[in-house]
């Protein structure tokens, strides 16, 4: 204790400043860890919902294609291939962003082509099965857009917290990376 009293005041000031800086760093790290965990859980939940919705969209469009076959209407082979790009994928977020976006966007384009074919055919329009399928299709599309918006907002939150300037280097050591937005 006698030794501490002999230290100059500037040493105490430096020690206090360093303690405050370390405290701020630890507090920032703690807060960012909490928010990263919150956003990670939400991303996992929304990712599962999106995977389910994409599978349902695929199955529903296959039902619409079957209805078109029942009415002796053929669709383009390119559209069939685009639709089949969503077949047997359990986790779309595990795909590379470019591959995932290509699959989903080509599926959306082909789906719109198929719906246009349905809308331009009188016999399909009069079919009550088509009316039910169209209602389900529109509901799925709306649900997908809502879940996509939620997922993307969680991605923004997650990416923000792993890139806080003071602690982002710590997260880089643990190989936390930015998440990709989905279409």
PDB file of C-alpha atoms in Angstrom:
ATOM      1  CA  UNK A   1       0.000   0.000   0.000  1.00  0.00           C
ATOM      2  CA  UNK A   2       2.901   2.267   0.702  1.00  0.00           C
ATOM      3  CA  UNK A   3       4.235   1.607  -2.801  1.00  0.00           C
ATOM      4  CA  UNK A   4       0.916   2.640  -4.433  1.00  0.00           C
ATOM      5  CA  UNK A   5       0.974   5.985  -2.662  1.00  0.00           C
ATOM      6  CA  UNK A   6       4.396   6.730  -4.161  1.00  0.00           C
ATOM      7  CA  UNK A   7       3.261   6.276  -7.799  1.00  0.00           C
ATOM      8  CA  UNK A   8       2.679   9.450  -9.770  1.00  0.00           C
ATOM      9  CA  UNK A   9      -0.904  10.544 -10.474  1.00  0.00           C
ATOM     10  CA  UNK A  10      -0.508  10.080 -14.233  1.00  0.00           C
ATOM     11  CA  UNK A  11       0.023   6.325 -13.696  1.00  0.00           C
ATOM     12  CA  UNK A  12      -3.321   6.117 -11.852  1.00  0.00           C
ATOM     13  CA  UNK A  13      -4.994   8.044 -14.673  1.00  0.00           C
ATOM     14  CA  UNK A  14      -3.567   5.685 -17.288  1.00  0.00           C
ATOM     15  CA  UNK A  15      -4.610   2.610 -15.268  1.00  0.00           C
ATOM     16  CA  UNK A  16      -8.139   3.997 -14.860  1.00  0.00           C
ATOM     17  CA  UNK A  17      -8.377   4.853 -18.586  1.00  0.00           C
ATOM     18  CA  UNK A  18      -7.162   1.354 -19.532  1.00  0.00           C
ATOM     19  CA  UNK A  19      -9.632  -0.244 -17.110  1.00  0.00           C
ATOM     20  CA  UNK A  20     -12.483   1.807 -18.591  1.00  0.00           C
ATOM     21  CA  UNK A  21     -11.439   0.876 -22.146  1.00  0.00           C
ATOM     22  CA  UNK A  22     -11.225  -2.827 -21.261  1.00  0.00           C
ATOM     23  CA  UNK A  23     -14.616  -2.550 -19.538  1.00  0.00           C
ATOM     24  CA  UNK A  24     -16.155  -0.938 -22.643  1.00  0.00           C
ATOM     25  CA  UNK A  25     -14.616  -3.631 -24.836  1.00  0.00           C
ATOM     26  CA  UNK A  26     -15.996  -6.412 -22.615  1.00  0.00           C
ATOM     27  CA  UNK A  27     -19.416  -4.768 -22.425  1.00  0.00           C
ATOM     28  CA  UNK A  28     -19.506  -4.366 -26.212  1.00  0.00           C
ATOM     29  CA  UNK A  29     -18.456  -7.981 -26.628  1.00  0.00           C
ATOM     30  CA  UNK A  30     -21.139  -9.180 -24.216  1.00  0.00           C
ATOM     31  CA  UNK A  31     -23.912  -7.153 -25.856  1.00  0.00           C
ATOM     32  CA  UNK A  32     -22.884  -8.249 -29.348  1.00  0.00           C
ATOM     33  CA  UNK A  33     -22.748 -11.913 -28.285  1.00  0.00           C
ATOM     34  CA  UNK A  34     -26.278 -11.645 -26.909  1.00  0.00           C
ATOM     35  CA  UNK A  35     -27.620 -10.070 -30.096  1.00  0.00           C
ATOM     36  CA  UNK A  36     -25.727 -12.499 -32.337  1.00  0.00           C
ATOM     37  CA  UNK A  37     -27.327 -15.411 -30.467  1.00  0.00           C
ATOM     38  CA  UNK A  38     -30.793 -13.844 -30.752  1.00  0.00           C
ATOM     39  CA  UNK A  39     -30.418 -13.260 -34.483  1.00  0.00           C
ATOM     40  CA  UNK A  40     -28.883 -16.715 -35.022  1.00  0.00           C
ATOM     41  CA  UNK A  41     -31.906 -18.388 -33.419  1.00  0.00           C
ATOM     42  CA  UNK A  42     -34.299 -16.286 -35.494  1.00  0.00           C
ATOM     43  CA  UNK A  43     -32.335 -17.048 -38.675  1.00  0.00           C
ATOM     44  CA  UNK A  44     -32.465 -20.773 -37.945  1.00  0.00           C
ATOM     45  CA  UNK A  45     -36.217 -20.636 -37.326  1.00  0.00           C
ATOM     46  CA  UNK A  46     -36.917 -18.558 -40.446  1.00  0.00           C
ATOM     47  CA  UNK A  47     -34.564 -20.695 -42.510  1.00  0.00           C
ATOM     48  CA  UNK A  48     -36.544 -23.811 -41.619  1.00  0.00           C
ATOM     49  CA  UNK A  49     -39.789 -22.053 -42.506  1.00  0.00           C
ATOM     50  CA  UNK A  50     -38.376 -20.894 -45.844  1.00  0.00           C
ATOM     51  CA  UNK A  51     -37.166 -24.393 -46.702  1.00  0.00           C
ATOM     52  CA  UNK A  52     -40.635 -25.740 -45.972  1.00  0.00           C
ATOM     53  CA  UNK A  53     -42.292 -23.011 -48.060  1.00  0.00           C
ATOM     54  CA  UNK A  54     -39.959 -23.675 -50.991  1.00  0.00           C
ATOM     55  CA  UNK A  55     -40.781 -27.381 -50.839  1.00  0.00           C
ATOM     56  CA  UNK A  56     -44.494 -26.597 -50.711  1.00  0.00           C
ATOM     57  CA  UNK A  57     -44.142 -24.235 -53.667  1.00  0.00           C
ATOM     58  CA  UNK A  58     -42.423 -26.978 -55.647  1.00  0.00           C
ATOM     59  CA  UNK A  59     -45.115 -29.541 -54.835  1.00  0.00           C
ATOM     60  CA  UNK A  60     -47.916 -27.112 -55.653  1.00  0.00           C
ATOM     61  CA  UNK A  61     -46.432 -26.195 -59.025  1.00  0.00           C
ATOM     62  CA  UNK A  62     -46.094 -29.917 -59.781  1.00  0.00           C
ATOM     63  CA  UNK A  63     -49.821 -30.245 -59.059  1.00  0.00           C
ATOM     64  CA  UNK A  64     -50.524 -27.370 -61.463  1.00  0.00           C
ATOM     65  CA  UNK A  65     -48.401 -29.102 -64.117  1.00  0.00           C
ATOM     66  CA  UNK A  66     -50.413 -32.290 -63.602  1.00  0.00           C
ATOM     67  CA  UNK A  67     -53.604 -30.287 -64.061  1.00  0.00           C
ATOM     68  CA  UNK A  68     -52.253 -28.898 -67.316  1.00  0.00           C
ATOM     69  CA  UNK A  69     -51.445 -32.428 -68.494  1.00  0.00           C
ATOM     70  CA  UNK A  70     -55.015 -33.422 -67.645  1.00  0.00           C
ATOM     71  CA  UNK A  71     -56.163 -30.675 -70.030  1.00  0.00           C
ATOM     72  CA  UNK A  72     -53.647 -31.835 -72.671  1.00  0.00           C
ATOM     73  CA  UNK A  73     -51.513 -28.714 -72.355  1.00  0.00           C
ATOM     74  CA  UNK A  74     -47.771 -29.102 -72.558  1.00  0.00           C
ATOM     75  CA  UNK A  75     -45.317 -26.733 -70.964  1.00  0.00           C
ATOM     76  CA  UNK A  76     -41.861 -25.875 -72.218  1.00  0.00           C
ATOM     77  CA  UNK A  77     -39.028 -28.217 -71.329  1.00  0.00           C
ATOM     78  CA  UNK A  78     -37.024 -25.257 -69.969  1.00  0.00           C
ATOM     79  CA  UNK A  79     -39.827 -24.502 -67.538  1.00  0.00           C
ATOM     80  CA  UNK A  80     -39.915 -28.138 -66.388  1.00  0.00           C
ATOM     81  CA  UNK A  81     -36.167 -28.089 -65.761  1.00  0.00           C
ATOM     82  CA  UNK A  82     -36.431 -24.794 -63.869  1.00  0.00           C
ATOM     83  CA  UNK A  83     -39.194 -26.195 -61.675  1.00  0.00           C
ATOM     84  CA  UNK A  84     -37.177 -29.338 -60.963  1.00  0.00           C
ATOM     85  CA  UNK A  85     -34.250 -27.265 -59.683  1.00  0.00           C
ATOM     86  CA  UNK A  86     -36.081 -27.065 -56.342  1.00  0.00           C
ATOM     87  CA  UNK A  87     -36.523 -30.821 -56.127  1.00  0.00           C
ATOM     88  CA  UNK A  88     -34.881 -32.692 -53.212  1.00  0.00           C
ATOM     89  CA  UNK A  89     -33.135 -29.769 -51.544  1.00  0.00           C
ATOM     90  CA  UNK A  90     -33.536 -29.847 -47.783  1.00  0.00           C
ATOM     91  CA  UNK A  91     -31.571 -26.733 -46.846  1.00  0.00           C
ATOM     92  CA  UNK A  92     -31.481 -23.944 -49.403  1.00  0.00           C
ATOM     93  CA  UNK A  93     -29.354 -21.740 -47.156  1.00  0.00           C
ATOM     94  CA  UNK A  94     -26.580 -24.352 -47.304  1.00  0.00           C
ATOM     95  CA  UNK A  95     -26.238 -23.722 -51.046  1.00  0.00           C
ATOM     96  CA  UNK A  96     -23.914 -21.076 -52.392  1.00  0.00           C
ATOM     97  CA  UNK A  97     -25.742 -17.778 -52.782  1.00  0.00           C
ATOM     98  CA  UNK A  98     -25.326 -17.716 -56.573  1.00  0.00           C
ATOM     99  CA  UNK A  99     -26.653 -21.287 -56.939  1.00  0.00           C
ATOM    100  CA  UNK A 100     -29.565 -20.673 -54.550  1.00  0.00           C
ATOM    101  CA  UNK A 101     -30.530 -17.424 -56.271  1.00  0.00           C
ATOM    102  CA  UNK A 102     -30.323 -19.031 -59.716  1.00  0.00           C
ATOM    103  CA  UNK A 103     -32.552 -21.920 -58.635  1.00  0.00           C
ATOM    104  CA  UNK A 104     -35.158 -19.745 -56.935  1.00  0.00           C
ATOM    105  CA  UNK A 105     -35.260 -17.067 -59.637  1.00  0.00           C
ATOM    106  CA  UNK A 106     -35.529 -19.607 -62.460  1.00  0.00           C
ATOM    107  CA  UNK A 107     -38.286 -21.379 -60.507  1.00  0.00           C
ATOM    108  CA  UNK A 108     -40.171 -18.091 -60.077  1.00  0.00           C
ATOM    109  CA  UNK A 109     -39.821 -17.279 -63.779  1.00  0.00           C
ATOM    110  CA  UNK A 110     -41.000 -20.746 -64.842  1.00  0.00           C
ATOM    111  CA  UNK A 111     -43.882 -20.598 -62.365  1.00  0.00           C
ATOM    112  CA  UNK A 112     -45.075 -17.329 -63.815  1.00  0.00           C
ATOM    113  CA  UNK A 113     -44.872 -18.830 -67.310  1.00  0.00           C
ATOM    114  CA  UNK A 114     -47.000 -21.767 -66.164  1.00  0.00           C
ATOM    115  CA  UNK A 115     -49.570 -19.526 -64.467  1.00  0.00           C
ATOM    116  CA  UNK A 116     -49.754 -17.439 -67.655  1.00  0.00           C
ATOM    117  CA  UNK A 117     -50.465 -20.595 -69.655  1.00  0.00           C
ATOM    118  CA  UNK A 118     -53.214 -21.504 -67.188  1.00  0.00           C
ATOM    119  CA  UNK A 119     -54.719 -18.024 -67.313  1.00  0.00           C
ATOM    120  CA  UNK A 120     -54.814 -18.056 -71.109  1.00  0.00           C
ATOM    121  CA  UNK A 121     -56.631 -21.375 -71.360  1.00  0.00           C
ATOM    122  CA  UNK A 122     -60.415 -21.340 -70.988  1.00  0.00           C
ATOM    123  CA  UNK A 123     -60.774 -24.989 -69.944  1.00  0.00           C
ATOM    124  CA  UNK A 124     -58.211 -24.610 -67.161  1.00  0.00           C
ATOM    125  CA  UNK A 125     -59.808 -21.407 -65.917  1.00  0.00           C
ATOM    126  CA  UNK A 126     -63.179 -23.153 -65.615  1.00  0.00           C
ATOM    127  CA  UNK A 127     -61.689 -26.071 -63.686  1.00  0.00           C
ATOM    128  CA  UNK A 128     -62.526 -25.787 -59.966  1.00  0.00           C
ATOM    129  CA  UNK A 129     -59.291 -27.595 -59.069  1.00  0.00           C
ATOM    130  CA  UNK A 130     -57.324 -24.785 -60.705  1.00  0.00           C
ATOM    131  CA  UNK A 131     -59.173 -22.185 -58.632  1.00  0.00           C
ATOM    132  CA  UNK A 132     -58.197 -24.002 -55.441  1.00  0.00           C
ATOM    133  CA  UNK A 133     -54.614 -24.430 -56.603  1.00  0.00           C
ATOM    134  CA  UNK A 134     -54.378 -20.757 -57.520  1.00  0.00           C
ATOM    135  CA  UNK A 135     -55.616 -19.707 -54.075  1.00  0.00           C
ATOM    136  CA  UNK A 136     -53.037 -21.990 -52.420  1.00  0.00           C
ATOM    137  CA  UNK A 137     -50.362 -20.688 -54.795  1.00  0.00           C
ATOM    138  CA  UNK A 138     -51.101 -17.054 -53.931  1.00  0.00           C
ATOM    139  CA  UNK A 139     -51.144 -17.839 -50.202  1.00  0.00           C
ATOM    140  CA  UNK A 140     -47.790 -19.609 -50.453  1.00  0.00           C
ATOM    141  CA  UNK A 141     -46.297 -16.743 -52.443  1.00  0.00           C
ATOM    142  CA  UNK A 142     -47.425 -14.226 -49.834  1.00  0.00           C
ATOM    143  CA  UNK A 143     -46.101 -16.373 -46.976  1.00  0.00           C
ATOM    144  CA  UNK A 144     -42.782 -16.781 -48.786  1.00  0.00           C
ATOM    145  CA  UNK A 145     -42.441 -13.018 -49.289  1.00  0.00           C
ATOM    146  CA  UNK A 146     -43.197 -12.380 -45.601  1.00  0.00           C
ATOM    147  CA  UNK A 147     -40.722 -15.002 -44.373  1.00  0.00           C
ATOM    148  CA  UNK A 148     -38.100 -13.758 -46.827  1.00  0.00           C
ATOM    149  CA  UNK A 149     -38.474 -10.221 -45.482  1.00  0.00           C
ATOM    150  CA  UNK A 150     -38.157 -11.492 -41.892  1.00  0.00           C
ATOM    151  CA  UNK A 151     -35.150 -13.622 -42.768  1.00  0.00           C
ATOM    152  CA  UNK A 152     -33.416 -10.769 -44.574  1.00  0.00           C
ATOM    153  CA  UNK A 153     -34.050  -8.335 -41.710  1.00  0.00           C
ATOM    154  CA  UNK A 154     -32.507 -10.872 -39.325  1.00  0.00           C
ATOM    155  CA  UNK A 155     -29.537 -11.189 -41.686  1.00  0.00           C
ATOM    156  CA  UNK A 156     -29.051  -7.416 -41.510  1.00  0.00           C
ATOM    157  CA  UNK A 157     -29.161  -7.556 -37.707  1.00  0.00           C
ATOM    158  CA  UNK A 158     -26.768 -10.506 -37.495  1.00  0.00           C
ATOM    159  CA  UNK A 159     -24.322  -8.952 -39.951  1.00  0.00           C
ATOM    160  CA  UNK A 160     -24.434  -5.659 -38.045  1.00  0.00           C
ATOM    161  CA  UNK A 161     -23.494  -7.269 -34.732  1.00  0.00           C
ATOM    162  CA  UNK A 162     -20.643  -9.396 -36.084  1.00  0.00           C
ATOM    163  CA  UNK A 163     -19.193  -6.282 -37.732  1.00  0.00           C
ATOM    164  CA  UNK A 164     -19.153  -3.964 -34.710  1.00  0.00           C
ATOM    165  CA  UNK A 165     -15.746  -2.295 -35.186  1.00  0.00           C
ATOM    166  CA  UNK A 166     -14.420  -2.939 -31.694  1.00  0.00           C
ATOM    167  CA  UNK A 167     -15.100  -6.695 -31.633  1.00  0.00           C
ATOM    168  CA  UNK A 168     -15.325  -7.832 -35.245  1.00  0.00           C
ATOM    169  CA  UNK A 169     -11.744  -9.134 -35.184  1.00  0.00           C
ATOM    170  CA  UNK A 170     -12.619 -11.434 -32.308  1.00  0.00           C
ATOM    171  CA  UNK A 171     -15.471 -12.878 -34.382  1.00  0.00           C
ATOM    172  CA  UNK A 172     -13.181 -13.303 -37.368  1.00  0.00           C
ATOM    173  CA  UNK A 173     -10.965 -15.482 -35.162  1.00  0.00           C
ATOM    174  CA  UNK A 174     -14.003 -17.699 -34.540  1.00  0.00           C
ATOM    175  CA  UNK A 175     -14.788 -17.675 -38.277  1.00  0.00           C
ATOM    176  CA  UNK A 176     -18.172 -15.987 -37.985  1.00  0.00           C
ATOM    177  CA  UNK A 177     -19.044 -14.689 -41.429  1.00  0.00           C
ATOM    178  CA  UNK A 178     -21.690 -12.452 -42.886  1.00  0.00           C
ATOM    179  CA  UNK A 179     -24.885 -14.238 -43.864  1.00  0.00           C
ATOM    180  CA  UNK A 180     -26.320 -13.819 -47.356  1.00  0.00           C
ATOM    181  CA  UNK A 181     -29.659 -12.293 -48.206  1.00  0.00           C
ATOM    182  CA  UNK A 182     -32.137 -14.477 -50.052  1.00  0.00           C
ATOM    183  CA  UNK A 183     -34.484 -13.702 -52.916  1.00  0.00           C
TER     184      UNK A 183
END
